[in-house]
């Protein structure tokens, strides 16, 4: 049995052990090629789908941030729903392991504010209105294998894609991770544009472009770097060659006059 098939079978077997009155949420995020992003979730209780929602974020979120915010939104919806008084536990199932690791533990990375809101909400589950015989329970996070034949997860994925193509409410916030990626992309583009205007003609003739990272070779001293360049290009020391064959009109110095 393939690992993904085995994981799906294990999750399905676990799902059967969840009491029918507990609420089970399937949550997912989606990001299209053009950068539009969306989240979605469905809620199941007593074998009945009672929640379904799509969330739109346009270009302002990464998939990680989307899935965090979708988890918070679906937990808020489940707690507010009248049938939460019958449920002992709230199960949130998603396929992003990194998000799962942070949902119920301290986080200092992207979407920190959303994680803190989720932690507060997890405590609020204990204080919800419930029937006398219903235990306080807790919010449980469970990994569900993605891209397998788990029907509920496929419906949540479809809801997320619907959110990605819909128009988001205005105004909406961009995540830190999304802004960081945008700034990096813009800085690289600006560097390439600037290089085209200041690059020496000799570099332009050879179509030498700039790079976002400084090559490690440039940290070497000039003598060692000279040897590496000679070995890579197959050419030797031009200055020595010109002197040996009396090329009096040859330019022997580097542009930096060294």
GROMACS .gro file of C-alpha atoms in nm:
model
  258
    1UNK     CA    1   0.000   0.000   0.000
    2UNK     CA    2   0.134   0.344  -0.095
    3UNK     CA    3   0.222   0.580   0.196
    4UNK     CA    4  -0.048   0.830   0.093
    5UNK     CA    5  -0.308   0.554   0.066
    6UNK     CA    6  -0.208   0.418   0.405
    7UNK     CA    7  -0.224   0.764   0.562
    8UNK     CA    8  -0.571   0.817   0.417
    9UNK     CA    9  -0.686   0.478   0.546
   10UNK     CA   10  -0.550   0.554   0.893
   11UNK     CA   11  -0.726   0.891   0.902
   12UNK     CA   12  -1.055   0.737   0.787
   13UNK     CA   13  -1.027   0.473   1.059
   14UNK     CA   14  -0.958   0.744   1.318
   15UNK     CA   15  -1.249   0.953   1.191
   16UNK     CA   16  -1.488   0.667   1.269
   17UNK     CA   17  -1.383   0.681   1.635
   18UNK     CA   18  -1.493   1.046   1.678
   19UNK     CA   19  -1.825   1.068   1.866
   20UNK     CA   20  -2.102   1.171   1.627
   21UNK     CA   21  -2.199   1.477   1.836
   22UNK     CA   22  -1.848   1.619   1.822
   23UNK     CA   23  -1.790   1.887   1.558
   24UNK     CA   24  -1.534   1.803   1.289
   25UNK     CA   25  -1.399   2.086   1.073
   26UNK     CA   26  -1.204   2.033   0.750
   27UNK     CA   27  -1.003   2.341   0.657
   28UNK     CA   28  -0.782   2.425   0.359
   29UNK     CA   29  -0.609   2.706   0.172
   30UNK     CA   30  -0.542   2.769  -0.195
   31UNK     CA   31  -0.322   3.006  -0.396
   32UNK     CA   32  -0.364   3.046  -0.772
   33UNK     CA   33  -0.082   3.096  -1.023
   34UNK     CA   34  -0.163   3.468  -1.050
   35UNK     CA   35  -0.125   3.510  -0.671
   36UNK     CA   36  -0.492   3.523  -0.573
   37UNK     CA   37  -0.551   3.336  -0.250
   38UNK     CA   38  -0.847   3.187  -0.069
   39UNK     CA   39  -0.942   2.967   0.222
   40UNK     CA   40  -1.232   2.737   0.286
   41UNK     CA   41  -1.382   2.502   0.541
   42UNK     CA   42  -1.674   2.271   0.608
   43UNK     CA   43  -1.820   2.153   0.939
   44UNK     CA   44  -1.957   1.805   1.009
   45UNK     CA   45  -2.169   1.702   1.308
   46UNK     CA   46  -2.384   1.390   1.347
   47UNK     CA   47  -2.277   1.290   0.994
   48UNK     CA   48  -2.433   1.610   0.857
   49UNK     CA   49  -2.253   1.901   0.690
   50UNK     CA   50  -2.382   2.210   0.865
   51UNK     CA   51  -2.105   2.460   0.780
   52UNK     CA   52  -1.943   2.561   0.453
   53UNK     CA   53  -1.761   2.884   0.380
   54UNK     CA   54  -1.512   3.036   0.136
   55UNK     CA   55  -1.270   3.317   0.227
   56UNK     CA   56  -1.103   3.549  -0.024
   57UNK     CA   57  -0.767   3.721   0.030
   58UNK     CA   58  -0.670   3.820  -0.328
   59UNK     CA   59  -0.290   3.877  -0.345
   60UNK     CA   60  -0.230   3.961   0.020
   61UNK     CA   61  -0.161   3.619   0.175
   62UNK     CA   62   0.065   3.318   0.151
   63UNK     CA   63  -0.083   2.966   0.177
   64UNK     CA   64   0.055   2.934   0.532
   65UNK     CA   65  -0.126   3.252   0.643
   66UNK     CA   66  -0.444   3.149   0.463
   67UNK     CA   67  -0.465   2.816   0.643
   68UNK     CA   68  -0.405   2.981   0.981
   69UNK     CA   69  -0.681   3.236   0.923
   70UNK     CA   70  -0.916   2.970   0.786
   71UNK     CA   71  -0.860   2.760   1.100
   72UNK     CA   72  -0.944   3.061   1.319
   73UNK     CA   73  -1.253   3.144   1.111
   74UNK     CA   74  -1.389   2.789   1.118
   75UNK     CA   75  -1.331   2.758   1.494
   76UNK     CA   76  -1.516   3.086   1.551
   77UNK     CA   77  -1.806   2.966   1.334
   78UNK     CA   78  -1.826   2.631   1.512
   79UNK     CA   79  -1.828   2.786   1.861
   80UNK     CA   80  -2.100   3.032   1.760
   81UNK     CA   81  -2.321   2.761   1.611
   82UNK     CA   82  -2.610   2.652   1.836
   83UNK     CA   83  -2.525   2.281   1.815
   84UNK     CA   84  -2.187   2.344   1.982
   85UNK     CA   85  -2.369   2.284   2.312
   86UNK     CA   86  -2.403   1.916   2.220
   87UNK     CA   87  -2.034   1.865   2.126
   88UNK     CA   88  -1.762   1.766   2.367
   89UNK     CA   89  -1.467   1.829   2.136
   90UNK     CA   90  -1.407   2.044   1.831
   91UNK     CA   91  -1.182   1.868   1.579
   92UNK     CA   92  -1.001   2.082   1.322
   93UNK     CA   93  -0.850   1.878   1.038
   94UNK     CA   94  -0.603   2.030   0.791
   95UNK     CA   95  -0.316   1.910   0.577
   96UNK     CA   96  -0.049   2.169   0.665
   97UNK     CA   97   0.183   2.024   0.932
   98UNK     CA   98   0.361   2.355   0.994
   99UNK     CA   99   0.031   2.527   1.074
  100UNK     CA  100  -0.071   2.239   1.301
  101UNK     CA  101   0.254   2.270   1.498
  102UNK     CA  102   0.182   2.637   1.576
  103UNK     CA  103  -0.193   2.640   1.631
  104UNK     CA  104  -0.182   2.531   1.994
  105UNK     CA  105   0.171   2.640   2.084
  106UNK     CA  106   0.348   2.979   2.111
  107UNK     CA  107   0.445   3.131   1.776
  108UNK     CA  108   0.680   3.417   1.688
  109UNK     CA  109   0.663   3.393   1.310
  110UNK     CA  110   0.417   3.501   1.044
  111UNK     CA  111   0.048   3.539   1.144
  112UNK     CA  112   0.146   3.565   1.511
  113UNK     CA  113  -0.163   3.776   1.588
  114UNK     CA  114  -0.391   3.513   1.433
  115UNK     CA  115  -0.224   3.235   1.629
  116UNK     CA  116  -0.275   3.428   1.953
  117UNK     CA  117  -0.642   3.476   1.865
  118UNK     CA  118  -0.673   3.103   1.807
  119UNK     CA  119  -0.516   3.029   2.147
  120UNK     CA  120  -0.771   3.261   2.310
  121UNK     CA  121  -1.049   3.090   2.118
  122UNK     CA  122  -0.929   2.748   2.228
  123UNK     CA  123  -0.972   2.859   2.588
  124UNK     CA  124  -1.317   2.999   2.505
  125UNK     CA  125  -1.433   2.653   2.393
  126UNK     CA  126  -1.420   2.543   2.756
  127UNK     CA  127  -1.649   2.832   2.854
  128UNK     CA  128  -1.908   2.786   2.580
  129UNK     CA  129  -2.272   2.727   2.662
  130UNK     CA  130  -2.333   2.352   2.677
  131UNK     CA  131  -2.585   2.098   2.805
  132UNK     CA  132  -2.546   1.971   3.165
  133UNK     CA  133  -2.437   1.626   3.054
  134UNK     CA  134  -2.192   1.758   2.789
  135UNK     CA  135  -1.829   1.759   2.901
  136UNK     CA  136  -1.616   2.071   2.855
  137UNK     CA  137  -1.383   1.898   2.610
  138UNK     CA  138  -1.127   2.089   2.404
  139UNK     CA  139  -1.021   2.193   2.055
  140UNK     CA  140  -0.821   1.913   1.891
  141UNK     CA  141  -0.600   1.957   1.585
  142UNK     CA  142  -0.558   1.664   1.348
  143UNK     CA  143  -0.352   1.621   1.033
  144UNK     CA  144  -0.540   1.493   0.729
  145UNK     CA  145  -0.341   1.373   0.425
  146UNK     CA  146  -0.395   1.608   0.132
  147UNK     CA  147  -0.466   1.507  -0.228
  148UNK     CA  148  -0.618   1.175  -0.125
  149UNK     CA  149  -0.969   1.043  -0.165
  150UNK     CA  150  -1.102   1.188   0.162
  151UNK     CA  151  -1.425   1.346   0.045
  152UNK     CA  152  -1.455   1.607   0.321
  153UNK     CA  153  -1.105   1.735   0.255
  154UNK     CA  154  -1.181   1.760  -0.117
  155UNK     CA  155  -1.491   1.971  -0.042
  156UNK     CA  156  -1.283   2.202   0.182
  157UNK     CA  157  -1.024   2.233  -0.095
  158UNK     CA  158  -1.298   2.324  -0.343
  159UNK     CA  159  -1.431   2.589  -0.102
  160UNK     CA  160  -1.079   2.734  -0.076
  161UNK     CA  161  -1.045   2.754  -0.456
  162UNK     CA  162  -1.384   2.927  -0.474
  163UNK     CA  163  -1.255   3.179  -0.222
  164UNK     CA  164  -0.943   3.244  -0.431
  165UNK     CA  165  -1.144   3.343  -0.739
  166UNK     CA  166  -1.399   3.556  -0.553
  167UNK     CA  167  -1.374   3.925  -0.462
  168UNK     CA  168  -1.254   3.984  -0.102
  169UNK     CA  169  -1.413   4.230   0.139
  170UNK     CA  170  -1.246   4.569   0.153
  171UNK     CA  171  -1.025   4.664   0.322
  172UNK     CA  172  -0.818   4.350   0.372
  173UNK     CA  173  -0.476   4.307   0.529
  174UNK     CA  174  -0.168   4.157   0.370
  175UNK     CA  175   0.036   3.914   0.576
  176UNK     CA  176   0.396   3.977   0.685
  177UNK     CA  177   0.518   3.680   0.478
  178UNK     CA  178   0.336   3.809   0.168
  179UNK     CA  179   0.477   4.161   0.207
  180UNK     CA  180   0.826   4.021   0.262
  181UNK     CA  181   0.804   3.815  -0.057
  182UNK     CA  182   0.669   4.117  -0.249
  183UNK     CA  183   0.949   4.342  -0.122
  184UNK     CA  184   1.212   4.083  -0.219
  185UNK     CA  185   1.065   4.049  -0.568
  186UNK     CA  186   1.053   4.427  -0.613
  187UNK     CA  187   1.410   4.473  -0.489
  188UNK     CA  188   1.544   4.212  -0.731
  189UNK     CA  189   1.355   4.372  -1.018
  190UNK     CA  190   1.485   4.717  -0.923
  191UNK     CA  191   1.841   4.583  -0.902
  192UNK     CA  192   1.818   4.431  -1.248
  193UNK     CA  193   1.679   4.757  -1.390
  194UNK     CA  194   1.951   4.962  -1.222
  195UNK     CA  195   2.223   4.725  -1.344
  196UNK     CA  196   2.115   4.778  -1.704
  197UNK     CA  197   2.189   5.149  -1.669
  198UNK     CA  198   2.519   5.137  -1.477
  199UNK     CA  199   2.685   4.817  -1.604
  200UNK     CA  200   3.017   4.884  -1.786
  201UNK     CA  201   2.998   4.841  -2.162
  202UNK     CA  202   3.235   4.545  -2.142
  203UNK     CA  203   2.987   4.368  -1.909
  204UNK     CA  204   2.697   4.454  -2.139
  205UNK     CA  205   2.884   4.316  -2.441
  206UNK     CA  206   2.932   3.987  -2.258
  207UNK     CA  207   2.570   3.992  -2.132
  208UNK     CA  208   2.685   3.971  -1.771
  209UNK     CA  209   2.386   4.031  -1.545
  210UNK     CA  210   2.364   4.106  -1.177
  211UNK     CA  211   2.278   3.848  -0.913
  212UNK     CA  212   2.073   3.875  -0.591
  213UNK     CA  213   2.354   3.703  -0.402
  214UNK     CA  214   2.721   3.784  -0.403
  215UNK     CA  215   2.920   3.491  -0.551
  216UNK     CA  216   3.148   3.331  -0.292
  217UNK     CA  217   3.441   3.360  -0.532
  218UNK     CA  218   3.436   3.738  -0.493
  219UNK     CA  219   3.538   3.697  -0.130
  220UNK     CA  220   3.877   3.561  -0.241
  221UNK     CA  221   4.182   3.779  -0.288
  222UNK     CA  222   4.245   3.906  -0.641
  223UNK     CA  223   4.539   3.669  -0.710
  224UNK     CA  224   4.340   3.355  -0.626
  225UNK     CA  225   4.034   3.482  -0.810
  226UNK     CA  226   4.253   3.550  -1.114
  227UNK     CA  227   4.366   3.186  -1.115
  228UNK     CA  228   4.008   3.058  -1.090
  229UNK     CA  229   3.890   3.280  -1.376
  230UNK     CA  230   4.184   3.171  -1.589
  231UNK     CA  231   4.106   2.804  -1.521
  232UNK     CA  232   3.737   2.841  -1.596
  233UNK     CA  233   3.779   3.042  -1.916
  234UNK     CA  234   4.081   2.853  -2.047
  235UNK     CA  235   4.280   3.171  -2.086
  236UNK     CA  236   4.606   3.258  -1.913
  237UNK     CA  237   4.758   3.584  -1.793
  238UNK     CA  238   4.700   3.834  -2.073
  239UNK     CA  239   4.940   4.089  -1.927
  240UNK     CA  240   5.223   3.834  -1.931
  241UNK     CA  241   5.132   3.734  -2.287
  242UNK     CA  242   5.131   4.092  -2.411
  243UNK     CA  243   5.467   4.164  -2.251
  244UNK     CA  244   5.626   3.846  -2.389
  245UNK     CA  245   5.523   3.928  -2.745
  246UNK     CA  246   5.589   4.302  -2.718
  247UNK     CA  247   5.231   4.428  -2.760
  248UNK     CA  248   5.319   4.784  -2.668
  249UNK     CA  249   4.966   4.911  -2.734
  250UNK     CA  250   4.802   4.659  -2.494
  251UNK     CA  251   4.623   4.784  -2.185
  252UNK     CA  252   4.774   4.590  -1.893
  253UNK     CA  253   4.586   4.733  -1.596
  254UNK     CA  254   4.247   4.649  -1.451
  255UNK     CA  255   3.976   4.917  -1.478
  256UNK     CA  256   4.027   4.981  -1.105
  257UNK     CA  257   4.392   5.070  -1.190
  258UNK     CA  258   4.527   4.773  -0.990
   0.00000   0.00000   0.00000
